[in-house]
Short mmCIF file of C-alpha atoms and ligand atoms in Angstrom, two decimals:
data_model
loop_
_atom_site.label_atom_id
_atom_site.label_comp_id
_atom_site.label_asym_id
_atom_site.label_seq_id
_atom_site.Cartn_x
_atom_site.Cartn_y
_atom_site.Cartn_z
CA MET D 1 195.90 35.05 105.36
CA THR D 2 195.33 37.39 108.32
CA LYS D 3 196.55 40.91 107.63
CA VAL D 4 198.23 42.58 110.63
CA VAL D 5 199.13 46.29 110.60
CA ILE D 6 201.38 47.58 113.38
CA ILE D 7 201.70 51.30 114.06
CA GLY D 8 205.11 51.96 115.63
CA GLY D 9 208.36 50.03 115.18
CA GLY D 10 209.73 50.08 118.74
CA PRO D 11 210.04 46.91 120.86
CA GLY D 12 206.25 46.80 121.31
CA GLY D 13 205.82 46.84 117.52
CA TYR D 14 208.77 44.94 116.06
CA GLU D 15 208.64 42.04 118.52
CA ALA D 16 204.93 41.67 117.73
CA ALA D 17 205.74 41.72 114.01
CA LEU D 18 208.22 38.86 114.43
CA VAL D 19 205.60 36.74 116.25
CA ALA D 20 202.87 37.55 113.72
CA ALA D 21 205.17 36.68 110.80
CA GLN D 22 206.16 33.42 112.50
CA LEU D 23 202.47 32.55 112.83
CA GLY D 24 201.94 33.07 109.10
CA ALA D 25 200.24 36.49 109.07
CA GLU D 26 200.85 39.13 106.41
CA VAL D 27 202.50 41.89 108.46
CA THR D 28 203.09 45.59 107.84
CA ILE D 29 204.81 47.98 110.24
CA VAL D 30 204.29 51.72 109.76
CA ASP D 31 206.92 53.74 111.60
CA ARG D 32 207.75 57.40 111.47
CA ASP D 33 211.23 57.55 113.05
CA GLY D 34 213.01 54.26 112.41
CA ILE D 35 212.70 50.59 113.38
CA GLY D 36 213.74 50.07 116.98
CA GLY D 37 211.72 53.12 117.95
CA ALA D 38 212.61 55.61 120.60
CA CYS D 39 213.94 52.68 122.61
CA VAL D 40 216.79 52.09 120.17
CA LEU D 41 217.27 55.54 118.65
CA THR D 42 216.90 58.03 121.50
CA ASP D 43 216.09 56.47 124.87
CA CYS D 44 217.19 53.09 126.21
CA VAL D 45 220.04 52.11 123.88
CA PRO D 46 221.77 55.53 123.66
CA SER D 47 221.51 56.11 127.41
CA LYS D 48 222.99 52.72 128.25
CA THR D 49 225.81 53.31 125.75
CA LEU D 50 226.60 56.69 127.31
CA ILE D 51 226.46 55.11 130.77
CA ALA D 52 228.98 52.46 129.66
CA THR D 53 231.50 55.26 129.00
CA SER D 54 230.68 56.93 132.29
CA VAL D 55 231.13 53.70 134.27
CA ARG D 56 234.48 52.94 132.59
CA SER D 57 235.65 56.43 133.35
CA THR D 58 234.64 56.04 137.02
CA TYR D 59 236.58 52.76 137.18
CA VAL D 60 239.69 54.56 135.91
CA LYS D 61 239.25 57.36 138.45
CA GLU D 62 238.98 54.79 141.24
CA ALA D 63 241.78 52.56 139.94
CA ALA D 64 244.32 54.07 142.34
CA LYS D 65 242.50 52.28 145.19
CA LEU D 66 243.47 48.99 143.52
CA GLY D 67 247.10 50.04 143.20
CA ILE D 68 247.00 51.32 139.62
CA ASP D 69 248.80 54.60 139.07
CA VAL D 70 246.66 56.82 136.85
CA ALA D 71 247.41 60.10 138.60
CA GLU D 72 248.47 63.17 136.68
CA ALA D 73 251.24 65.34 138.00
CA ASP D 74 248.84 67.42 140.09
CA GLY D 75 247.64 64.27 141.84
CA ARG D 76 244.23 64.13 140.11
CA PRO D 77 243.18 61.06 138.12
CA GLY D 78 244.11 61.48 134.47
CA VAL D 79 240.69 60.96 132.92
CA SER D 80 238.95 63.31 130.58
CA VAL D 81 236.04 62.65 128.28
CA ASP D 82 235.69 63.88 124.71
CA LEU D 83 231.90 64.16 124.57
CA LYS D 84 231.86 64.69 120.81
CA THR D 85 233.54 61.31 120.31
CA VAL D 86 231.33 59.67 122.95
CA ASN D 87 228.14 61.03 121.37
CA ALA D 88 229.27 60.05 117.88
CA ARG D 89 229.73 56.49 119.17
CA VAL D 90 226.34 56.55 120.91
CA LYS D 91 224.53 57.66 117.75
CA ARG D 92 226.45 55.26 115.51
CA LEU D 93 225.65 52.35 117.78
CA ALA D 94 221.96 53.28 118.04
CA GLN D 95 221.64 53.59 114.25
CA ALA D 96 223.42 50.24 113.75
CA GLN D 97 221.03 48.58 116.21
CA SER D 98 218.06 50.12 114.38
CA ASP D 99 219.44 48.90 111.03
CA ASP D 100 220.01 45.38 112.40
CA THR D 101 216.47 45.22 113.74
CA ALA D 102 215.01 46.54 110.47
CA ALA D 103 216.99 43.95 108.51
CA ARG D 104 215.72 41.20 110.81
CA VAL D 105 212.03 42.09 110.40
CA VAL D 106 212.38 42.48 106.64
CA LYS D 107 214.12 39.07 106.48
CA GLU D 108 211.10 37.56 108.24
CA GLY D 109 208.87 38.92 105.48
CA VAL D 110 207.51 41.99 107.28
CA GLU D 111 206.73 45.02 105.10
CA VAL D 112 208.06 48.28 106.58
CA ILE D 113 206.42 51.54 105.54
CA PRO D 114 208.13 54.75 106.72
CA GLY D 115 205.61 57.42 107.63
CA GLU D 116 203.05 58.63 110.13
CA ALA D 117 199.96 56.46 110.51
CA ARG D 118 196.47 57.12 111.80
CA LEU D 119 193.36 55.01 112.08
CA VAL D 120 190.38 55.97 109.93
CA ASP D 121 188.44 52.84 110.87
CA PRO D 122 189.25 49.83 113.12
CA LYS D 123 190.29 48.03 109.96
CA ILE D 124 191.86 50.83 107.92
CA VAL D 125 195.19 52.52 108.63
CA ALA D 126 196.04 55.67 106.68
CA VAL D 127 199.61 56.71 105.81
CA GLY D 128 199.38 59.93 103.82
CA ASP D 129 196.98 59.19 100.95
CA ARG D 130 197.53 55.47 101.21
CA ARG D 131 194.88 53.26 102.90
CA ILE D 132 196.00 49.89 104.28
CA HIS D 133 193.39 47.27 105.11
CA ALA D 134 193.94 45.31 108.34
CA ASP D 135 192.20 42.40 110.03
CA ILE D 136 194.17 43.19 113.20
CA VAL D 137 195.78 46.49 114.23
CA LEU D 138 198.41 46.88 116.93
CA VAL D 139 199.05 50.40 118.24
CA ALA D 140 202.60 50.64 119.62
CA THR D 141 203.32 54.33 119.21
CA GLY D 142 205.37 54.89 122.39
CA ALA D 143 205.64 58.16 124.29
CA HIS D 144 207.60 61.43 124.32
CA PRO D 145 209.15 63.56 127.09
CA ARG D 146 206.73 65.68 129.12
CA GLU D 147 207.49 69.41 128.99
CA LEU D 148 206.69 72.11 131.55
CA PRO D 149 205.37 75.38 130.00
CA SER D 150 207.73 77.38 132.24
CA ALA D 151 210.75 75.29 131.27
CA ARG D 152 210.37 74.61 127.57
CA PRO D 153 213.35 72.66 126.24
CA ASP D 154 215.24 74.63 123.57
CA GLY D 155 217.79 71.96 122.68
CA GLU D 156 220.68 74.28 123.57
CA ARG D 157 220.69 74.82 127.32
CA ILE D 158 217.32 73.45 128.42
CA LEU D 159 217.27 69.86 127.30
CA THR D 160 215.32 66.62 127.26
CA TRP D 161 217.34 63.40 127.11
CA ARG D 162 216.67 63.31 123.38
CA HIS D 163 218.85 66.44 122.93
CA LEU D 164 221.81 65.14 124.91
CA TYR D 165 223.58 63.36 122.08
CA GLU D 166 223.89 66.60 120.09
CA LEU D 167 226.08 68.25 122.76
CA GLU D 168 229.61 68.91 121.56
CA SER D 169 231.18 69.34 124.97
CA LEU D 170 230.49 68.16 128.47
CA PRO D 171 228.07 70.36 130.45
CA GLU D 172 230.18 71.99 133.14
CA LYS D 173 227.33 72.39 135.60
CA LEU D 174 224.37 70.19 134.83
CA ILE D 175 221.10 70.61 136.71
CA VAL D 176 218.87 67.56 136.38
CA VAL D 177 215.20 68.21 137.18
CA GLY D 178 213.37 65.06 138.26
CA SER D 179 214.83 62.26 140.35
CA GLY D 180 212.96 59.28 138.95
CA VAL D 181 214.85 56.50 137.23
CA THR D 182 215.72 58.56 134.13
CA GLY D 183 216.87 61.58 136.15
CA ALA D 184 218.97 59.47 138.50
CA GLU D 185 220.60 57.55 135.66
CA PHE D 186 221.61 60.69 133.76
CA ALA D 187 222.68 62.62 136.87
CA ASN D 188 224.97 59.75 137.85
CA ALA D 189 226.21 59.25 134.28
CA TYR D 190 227.24 62.89 133.78
CA GLN D 191 228.78 62.91 137.24
CA GLY D 192 230.92 59.96 136.12
CA LEU D 193 231.83 61.75 132.89
CA GLY D 194 233.05 64.77 134.86
CA SER D 195 230.17 67.26 135.05
CA GLU D 196 229.31 69.01 138.29
CA VAL D 197 225.73 67.81 138.88
CA THR D 198 222.77 69.12 140.89
CA LEU D 199 219.72 66.89 141.10
CA VAL D 200 216.37 68.53 141.87
CA SER D 201 213.99 66.08 143.51
CA SER D 202 210.40 66.85 144.45
CA ARG D 203 210.37 63.96 146.91
CA GLU D 204 212.12 63.26 150.18
CA ARG D 205 214.48 60.79 148.53
CA VAL D 206 215.60 60.04 145.01
CA MET D 207 213.86 57.32 143.01
CA PRO D 208 210.74 57.21 145.20
CA THR D 209 209.30 54.20 143.34
CA GLN D 210 212.33 52.01 144.05
CA ASP D 211 213.30 50.01 147.15
CA ALA D 212 213.95 52.53 149.95
CA ASP D 213 217.22 50.91 151.10
CA ALA D 214 218.50 50.86 147.53
CA ALA D 215 217.61 54.51 146.94
CA GLU D 216 219.38 55.41 150.18
CA VAL D 217 222.58 53.61 149.13
CA LEU D 218 222.55 55.35 145.77
CA GLU D 219 221.83 58.78 147.21
CA GLY D 220 224.79 58.19 149.54
CA VAL D 221 227.05 57.33 146.59
CA PHE D 222 225.84 60.35 144.61
CA GLY D 223 226.60 62.66 147.56
CA ARG D 224 229.98 61.11 148.32
CA LEU D 225 231.05 61.71 144.73
CA GLY D 226 230.04 65.34 144.95
CA MET D 227 226.51 65.53 143.56
CA THR D 228 224.19 68.07 145.19
CA VAL D 229 220.74 66.60 145.74
CA LEU D 230 218.07 69.22 146.45
CA GLY D 231 215.18 67.27 147.97
CA LYS D 232 211.52 68.15 148.56
CA THR D 233 211.51 71.00 146.06
CA ARG D 234 210.24 71.47 142.52
CA ALA D 235 211.58 73.42 139.58
CA GLU D 236 209.02 76.17 138.97
CA SER D 237 210.78 77.55 135.92
CA VAL D 238 213.99 77.28 133.94
CA THR D 239 215.46 80.20 132.00
CA ASN D 240 218.17 80.15 129.33
CA THR D 241 220.33 83.18 130.14
CA GLY D 242 222.45 82.84 127.02
CA GLY D 243 225.58 81.72 128.84
CA GLY D 244 223.77 79.26 131.11
CA VAL D 245 220.52 78.47 132.90
CA VAL D 246 218.75 79.61 136.04
CA VAL D 247 216.37 77.19 137.70
CA THR D 248 213.85 78.76 140.10
CA LEU D 249 212.68 76.34 142.76
CA SER D 250 209.27 76.18 144.46
CA ASP D 251 210.84 77.30 147.76
CA GLY D 252 212.09 80.50 146.10
CA ARG D 253 215.73 79.49 145.78
CA THR D 254 217.52 79.68 142.45
CA VAL D 255 220.21 77.38 141.11
CA GLU D 256 222.57 78.33 138.31
CA GLY D 257 224.11 75.92 135.88
CA SER D 258 225.44 75.61 132.35
CA HIS D 259 222.63 73.27 131.21
CA CYS D 260 219.38 71.89 132.57
CA LEU D 261 218.10 68.41 131.77
CA MET D 262 214.35 67.95 132.25
CA THR D 263 213.23 64.43 133.22
CA VAL D 264 209.66 65.00 134.36
CA GLY D 265 207.79 62.10 132.82
CA MET D 266 206.37 60.87 129.55
CA ILE D 267 203.29 61.69 127.45
CA PRO D 268 201.83 58.88 125.30
CA ASN D 269 201.87 59.30 121.50
CA THR D 270 198.12 58.78 121.22
CA ALA D 271 196.78 62.20 120.19
CA ASN D 272 195.42 62.86 116.70
CA ILE D 273 195.81 59.34 115.37
CA GLY D 274 192.10 58.51 115.32
CA LEU D 275 192.01 56.30 118.40
CA GLU D 276 189.06 57.83 120.23
CA GLU D 277 187.14 58.25 116.96
CA ILE D 278 187.14 54.46 116.49
CA GLY D 279 186.16 53.80 120.12
CA VAL D 280 189.56 53.11 121.70
CA ARG D 281 189.33 54.21 125.34
CA LEU D 282 192.15 56.35 126.71
CA ASP D 283 192.68 57.16 130.38
CA ASP D 284 192.96 60.71 131.77
CA GLY D 285 196.66 60.82 130.90
CA GLY D 286 195.96 59.80 127.29
CA PHE D 287 197.29 56.23 127.73
CA VAL D 288 195.47 53.47 125.83
CA GLN D 289 193.52 51.26 128.21
CA VAL D 290 194.31 47.59 127.63
CA ASP D 291 193.57 44.31 129.33
CA ARG D 292 196.22 41.70 130.16
CA VAL D 293 196.18 40.28 126.62
CA SER D 294 196.67 43.79 125.14
CA ARG D 295 193.09 44.23 123.85
CA THR D 296 191.73 47.77 123.67
CA SER D 297 188.03 48.63 123.95
CA THR D 298 187.70 48.31 120.14
CA PRO D 299 187.53 44.73 118.82
CA GLY D 300 190.47 43.86 116.58
CA VAL D 301 192.58 46.78 117.84
CA TYR D 302 195.36 45.91 120.27
CA ALA D 303 197.95 48.15 121.96
CA ALA D 304 201.38 47.54 123.47
CA GLY D 305 204.24 49.42 125.08
CA ASP D 306 204.64 52.91 126.46
CA CYS D 307 201.43 54.16 124.82
CA THR D 308 199.56 51.94 127.32
CA GLY D 309 201.49 53.27 130.34
CA VAL D 310 201.86 49.71 131.68
CA ASN D 311 205.27 49.49 133.40
CA MET D 312 207.14 51.53 130.77
CA LEU D 313 210.00 49.19 129.97
CA ALA D 314 211.25 47.79 126.68
CA SER D 315 210.90 44.22 127.95
CA VAL D 316 207.27 44.81 128.96
CA ALA D 317 206.46 46.54 125.65
CA ALA D 318 207.90 43.55 123.77
CA MET D 319 205.93 41.05 125.85
CA GLN D 320 202.69 43.01 125.45
CA GLY D 321 203.24 43.05 121.68
CA ARG D 322 203.93 39.32 121.51
CA ILE D 323 200.92 38.51 123.72
CA ALA D 324 198.72 40.67 121.46
CA MET D 325 199.73 38.67 118.40
CA TRP D 326 199.44 35.27 120.08
CA HIS D 327 195.96 36.22 121.22
CA ALA D 328 194.85 37.83 117.98
CA LEU D 329 196.12 34.94 115.87
CA GLY D 330 194.50 32.25 118.00
CA GLU D 331 197.48 30.85 119.90
CA ALA D 332 197.35 29.75 123.54
CA VAL D 333 198.50 32.72 125.61
CA SER D 334 199.17 33.56 129.26
CA PRO D 335 198.04 37.07 130.25
CA LEU D 336 200.75 39.60 131.11
CA LYS D 337 202.08 39.05 134.64
CA LEU D 338 203.78 42.14 136.05
CA SER D 339 204.80 40.46 139.31
CA THR D 340 207.72 38.73 137.59
CA VAL D 341 209.14 41.68 135.63
CA ALA D 342 212.83 42.34 136.33
CA ALA D 343 214.04 45.94 136.03
CA THR D 344 217.29 47.81 136.48
CA VAL D 345 218.29 51.36 137.23
CA PHE D 346 221.59 51.74 135.38
CA THR D 347 223.38 53.87 137.93
CA HIS D 348 226.84 52.97 139.20
CA PRO D 349 226.33 50.75 141.19
CA GLU D 350 223.28 49.33 139.45
CA LEU D 351 219.95 48.71 141.19
CA ALA D 352 218.06 45.66 139.96
CA SER D 353 214.81 44.30 141.31
CA VAL D 354 212.17 41.69 140.61
CA GLY D 355 208.88 40.59 142.13
CA ALA D 356 207.47 41.48 145.54
CA THR D 357 208.91 44.42 147.47
CA GLU D 358 209.72 45.01 151.11
CA GLY D 359 206.92 47.59 151.02
CA ASP D 360 204.50 44.73 150.21
CA VAL D 361 205.74 42.90 153.33
CA ARG D 362 205.62 45.95 155.61
CA SER D 363 202.11 46.91 154.48
CA GLY D 364 200.90 43.37 155.25
CA ARG D 365 199.98 42.72 151.61
CA ILE D 366 202.07 39.58 151.70
CA ASP D 367 203.19 37.37 154.56
CA ALA D 368 206.89 37.05 153.94
CA ARG D 369 210.39 37.10 155.41
CA VAL D 370 213.11 39.49 154.25
CA VAL D 371 216.90 39.43 154.49
CA ASN D 372 219.28 42.20 153.48
CA LEU D 373 222.91 41.18 153.05
CA PRO D 374 225.33 44.10 152.62
CA LEU D 375 227.83 43.66 149.82
CA ASP D 376 230.79 44.74 151.96
CA THR D 377 230.92 41.25 153.51
CA ASN D 378 231.33 39.61 150.09
CA PRO D 379 234.97 38.67 149.34
CA ARG D 380 234.73 39.46 145.62
CA ALA D 381 233.22 42.87 146.38
CA LYS D 382 236.16 43.59 148.68
CA MET D 383 238.67 42.51 146.01
CA THR D 384 237.11 44.82 143.43
CA ASN D 385 236.51 47.63 145.92
CA SER D 386 232.76 47.49 145.22
CA LYS D 387 231.43 47.96 148.70
CA ASP D 388 228.26 49.95 148.04
CA GLY D 389 225.28 47.66 147.77
CA PHE D 390 223.42 44.67 149.07
CA VAL D 391 221.39 41.62 148.17
CA LYS D 392 217.84 41.57 149.52
CA LEU D 393 215.68 38.47 149.24
CA ILE D 394 212.00 38.09 150.08
CA CYS D 395 210.38 34.67 150.60
CA ARG D 396 206.98 33.43 151.69
CA GLN D 397 206.74 33.10 155.46
CA HIS D 398 205.87 29.40 155.65
CA THR D 399 206.84 27.80 152.34
CA GLY D 400 210.07 29.73 151.73
CA ILE D 401 209.09 30.34 148.08
CA VAL D 402 211.15 33.23 146.69
CA MET D 403 208.82 36.15 145.96
CA GLY D 404 211.20 38.93 145.10
CA GLY D 405 214.59 40.50 145.48
CA VAL D 406 216.66 43.63 145.10
CA ILE D 407 220.35 43.76 144.23
CA VAL D 408 222.46 46.90 144.39
CA GLY D 409 225.96 46.38 143.09
CA PRO D 410 228.12 46.24 139.99
CA ARG D 411 226.33 44.35 137.19
CA ALA D 412 223.20 43.91 139.33
CA SER D 413 221.35 43.84 135.99
CA GLU D 414 223.04 40.50 135.30
CA LEU D 415 223.00 39.14 138.86
CA ILE D 416 219.23 39.56 139.22
CA LEU D 417 218.58 36.72 136.74
CA ALA D 418 219.06 34.07 139.44
CA VAL D 419 216.38 35.74 141.56
CA SER D 420 214.11 36.21 138.52
CA VAL D 421 214.36 32.48 137.72
CA ALA D 422 213.54 31.67 141.34
CA VAL D 423 210.50 33.99 141.33
CA GLN D 424 209.24 32.82 137.93
CA GLN D 425 209.72 29.11 138.73
CA ARG D 426 208.50 29.43 142.33
CA LEU D 427 211.75 28.04 143.70
CA THR D 428 212.29 28.07 147.46
CA VAL D 429 215.16 29.63 149.38
CA ASP D 430 216.35 26.05 150.01
CA ASP D 431 216.55 25.51 146.22
CA LEU D 432 218.66 28.67 145.86
CA ALA D 433 220.75 27.90 148.93
CA HIS D 434 221.68 24.46 147.57
CA THR D 435 222.76 25.92 144.22
CA PHE D 436 226.53 26.20 143.74
CA ALA D 437 227.82 29.74 143.31
CA VAL D 438 231.39 30.36 142.19
CA TYR D 439 233.80 31.34 144.97
CA PRO D 440 234.59 34.21 145.10
CA SER D 441 231.67 35.88 143.30
CA LEU D 442 229.02 38.50 143.85
CA SER D 443 226.41 35.85 143.04
CA GLY D 444 227.67 34.09 146.18
CA SER D 445 225.73 36.75 148.09
CA VAL D 446 222.50 35.56 146.44
CA THR D 447 222.95 32.00 147.67
CA GLU D 448 224.17 33.26 151.05
CA ALA D 449 221.07 35.45 151.43
CA ALA D 450 218.95 32.40 150.60
CA ARG D 451 220.82 30.35 153.23
CA SER D 452 220.11 32.93 155.87
CA LEU D 453 216.37 32.64 155.10
CA MET D 454 216.35 28.83 155.50
CA GLN D 455 214.52 27.51 158.53
CA ALA D 456 215.13 24.28 160.41
CA SER D 457 212.62 21.60 159.42
CA PRO D 458 210.03 20.87 162.09
CA GLU D 459 210.99 17.81 164.17
C1 FAD J 501 216.18 57.60 128.91
C2 FAD J 501 215.45 56.30 128.92
C3 FAD J 501 216.13 55.13 129.18
C4 FAD J 501 215.46 53.91 129.17
N1 FAD J 501 216.16 52.78 129.50
C5 FAD J 501 215.50 51.59 129.53
C6 FAD J 501 216.19 50.40 129.90
O1 FAD J 501 217.38 50.43 130.23
N2 FAD J 501 215.52 49.25 129.88
C7 FAD J 501 214.19 49.18 129.53
O2 FAD J 501 213.61 48.08 129.52
N3 FAD J 501 213.52 50.28 129.17
C8 FAD J 501 214.14 51.48 129.18
N4 FAD J 501 213.46 52.62 128.83
C9 FAD J 501 212.04 52.50 128.41
C10 FAD J 501 211.95 52.04 126.96
O3 FAD J 501 212.71 52.90 126.14
C11 FAD J 501 210.49 52.06 126.53
O4 FAD J 501 209.73 51.31 127.45
C12 FAD J 501 210.33 51.49 125.14
O5 FAD J 501 210.92 52.36 124.19
C13 FAD J 501 208.85 51.31 124.78
O6 FAD J 501 208.74 50.76 123.51
P1 FAD J 501 207.52 51.09 122.55
O7 FAD J 501 207.59 50.10 121.44
O8 FAD J 501 206.29 51.19 123.33
O9 FAD J 501 207.77 52.57 122.01
P2 FAD J 501 208.97 53.32 121.31
O10 FAD J 501 210.28 52.65 121.53
O11 FAD J 501 208.81 54.72 121.75
O12 FAD J 501 208.63 53.21 119.76
C14 FAD J 501 207.47 53.80 119.24
C15 FAD J 501 207.64 54.02 117.76
O13 FAD J 501 206.39 54.43 117.22
C16 FAD J 501 206.61 55.46 116.27
N5 FAD J 501 205.35 56.21 116.11
C17 FAD J 501 204.72 56.98 117.02
N6 FAD J 501 203.57 57.47 116.50
C18 FAD J 501 203.49 57.00 115.23
C19 FAD J 501 202.54 57.15 114.19
N7 FAD J 501 201.43 57.86 114.36
N8 FAD J 501 202.79 56.54 113.01
C20 FAD J 501 203.92 55.80 112.83
N9 FAD J 501 204.84 55.61 113.78
C21 FAD J 501 204.63 56.21 114.98
C22 FAD J 501 207.73 56.26 116.87
O14 FAD J 501 208.37 57.02 115.90
C23 FAD J 501 208.63 55.15 117.43
O15 FAD J 501 209.53 54.73 116.43
C24 FAD J 501 214.09 53.86 128.87
C25 FAD J 501 213.39 55.04 128.59
C26 FAD J 501 214.05 56.24 128.63
C27 FAD J 501 213.30 57.50 128.38
#
């Protein structure tokens, strides 16, 4: 029986364990913080749970536009958030998800060892004094928040997202440093919960890696709801003044707030666990270098998830882990294909995307046609007063094969599936256009966008 040892019990690790167990291997996971990993315990799951509260609270605040009377006597919407209760729910839910996942892997016969692991040899994993022999090792150790020396998080006023769920009351004035996906999600979430939010962005626009039209819509929504976005400036330092924080910007300005949330990137958990000593190559940022079937430079040692720096998403981590096990255990396997990964920014409205981008078209990398259909023409969007957003579709110039898409709107994370299926299955815009969508529905905009990309057949 092949012995597989997995270091790290996040989605990269536990999904791999399930595959390896299914294929008849003897599987051990060593994890230091809890099955589910940072994904379930501190990052993805807690943030999306918090955002669910924020979105509901925004719906209540906007309910008056749909004729619902929620106004207090002074004319302001009667919504207030008890952050202690919200955070208790977030933590409870995260722990329950971790417990469910742990129970599932144990049920499949996987051994779980709590503790910190390191490699002493490509085939020996050490946990304290214990030595575990492995035929195959998978490193899935994840990553942790990057810290700036001049803005060290203290857990009280200067925070990383992993501190947020310990707060007992809502930050009155929250300064979010970093306007990538994580920064934008939290800035928007706390805005929805009732904090006054300032977002410090080093770039010209927020979320520079996302579709430019989508980022523009979201920046417009943020501003309309009162967020201050300070663009093209960096936080040089952050000081806890006792009663609040002062953020000093690179242009010399200072911003005062009650709390500062630092979202300035991730550092892989790859130091001091014996990787380089056994020949595993890391890149300059410390990320494990892997090929498309998750092999590292050391035979028999695979890596998956955030520690590889490959599109840092839970879904990608899980797929890398599964691919590693299929490959290691001799199954037929398709190498990881990033061009079909669907991703969502969980702002309100959501921003979901898959496949090729408009940037690919503009740069000439692909020969394609693009349509952008604003949501405010969609009847369902009008009924629900969800006018911010659009559906963008990209198809190959001549064949009409769907290559990518972007959706900004409520539940875009769910709506994107139709486009993902089209991209994955190489469907054409005609295929999408001939698909029935419910009337009235937001998904009607997907089929309508496809219709507008159809071309008359040559005579
Ligand atoms: C705020 C935030 C929100 C996010 N939201 C989403 C989202 O909505 N959707 C999405 O797809 N992705 C999201 N992500 C990304 C997602 O959380 C990660 O891509 C995912 O956690 C990666 O999984 P992983 O298995 O590589 O690592 P992790 O989930 O980090 O798990 C790694 C595990 O390894 C353990 N470990 C580390 N070193 C050792 C060691 N030496 N010995 C033993 N155990 C060790 C850790 O304790 C941890 O349990 C979000 C990230 C952040 C920061």
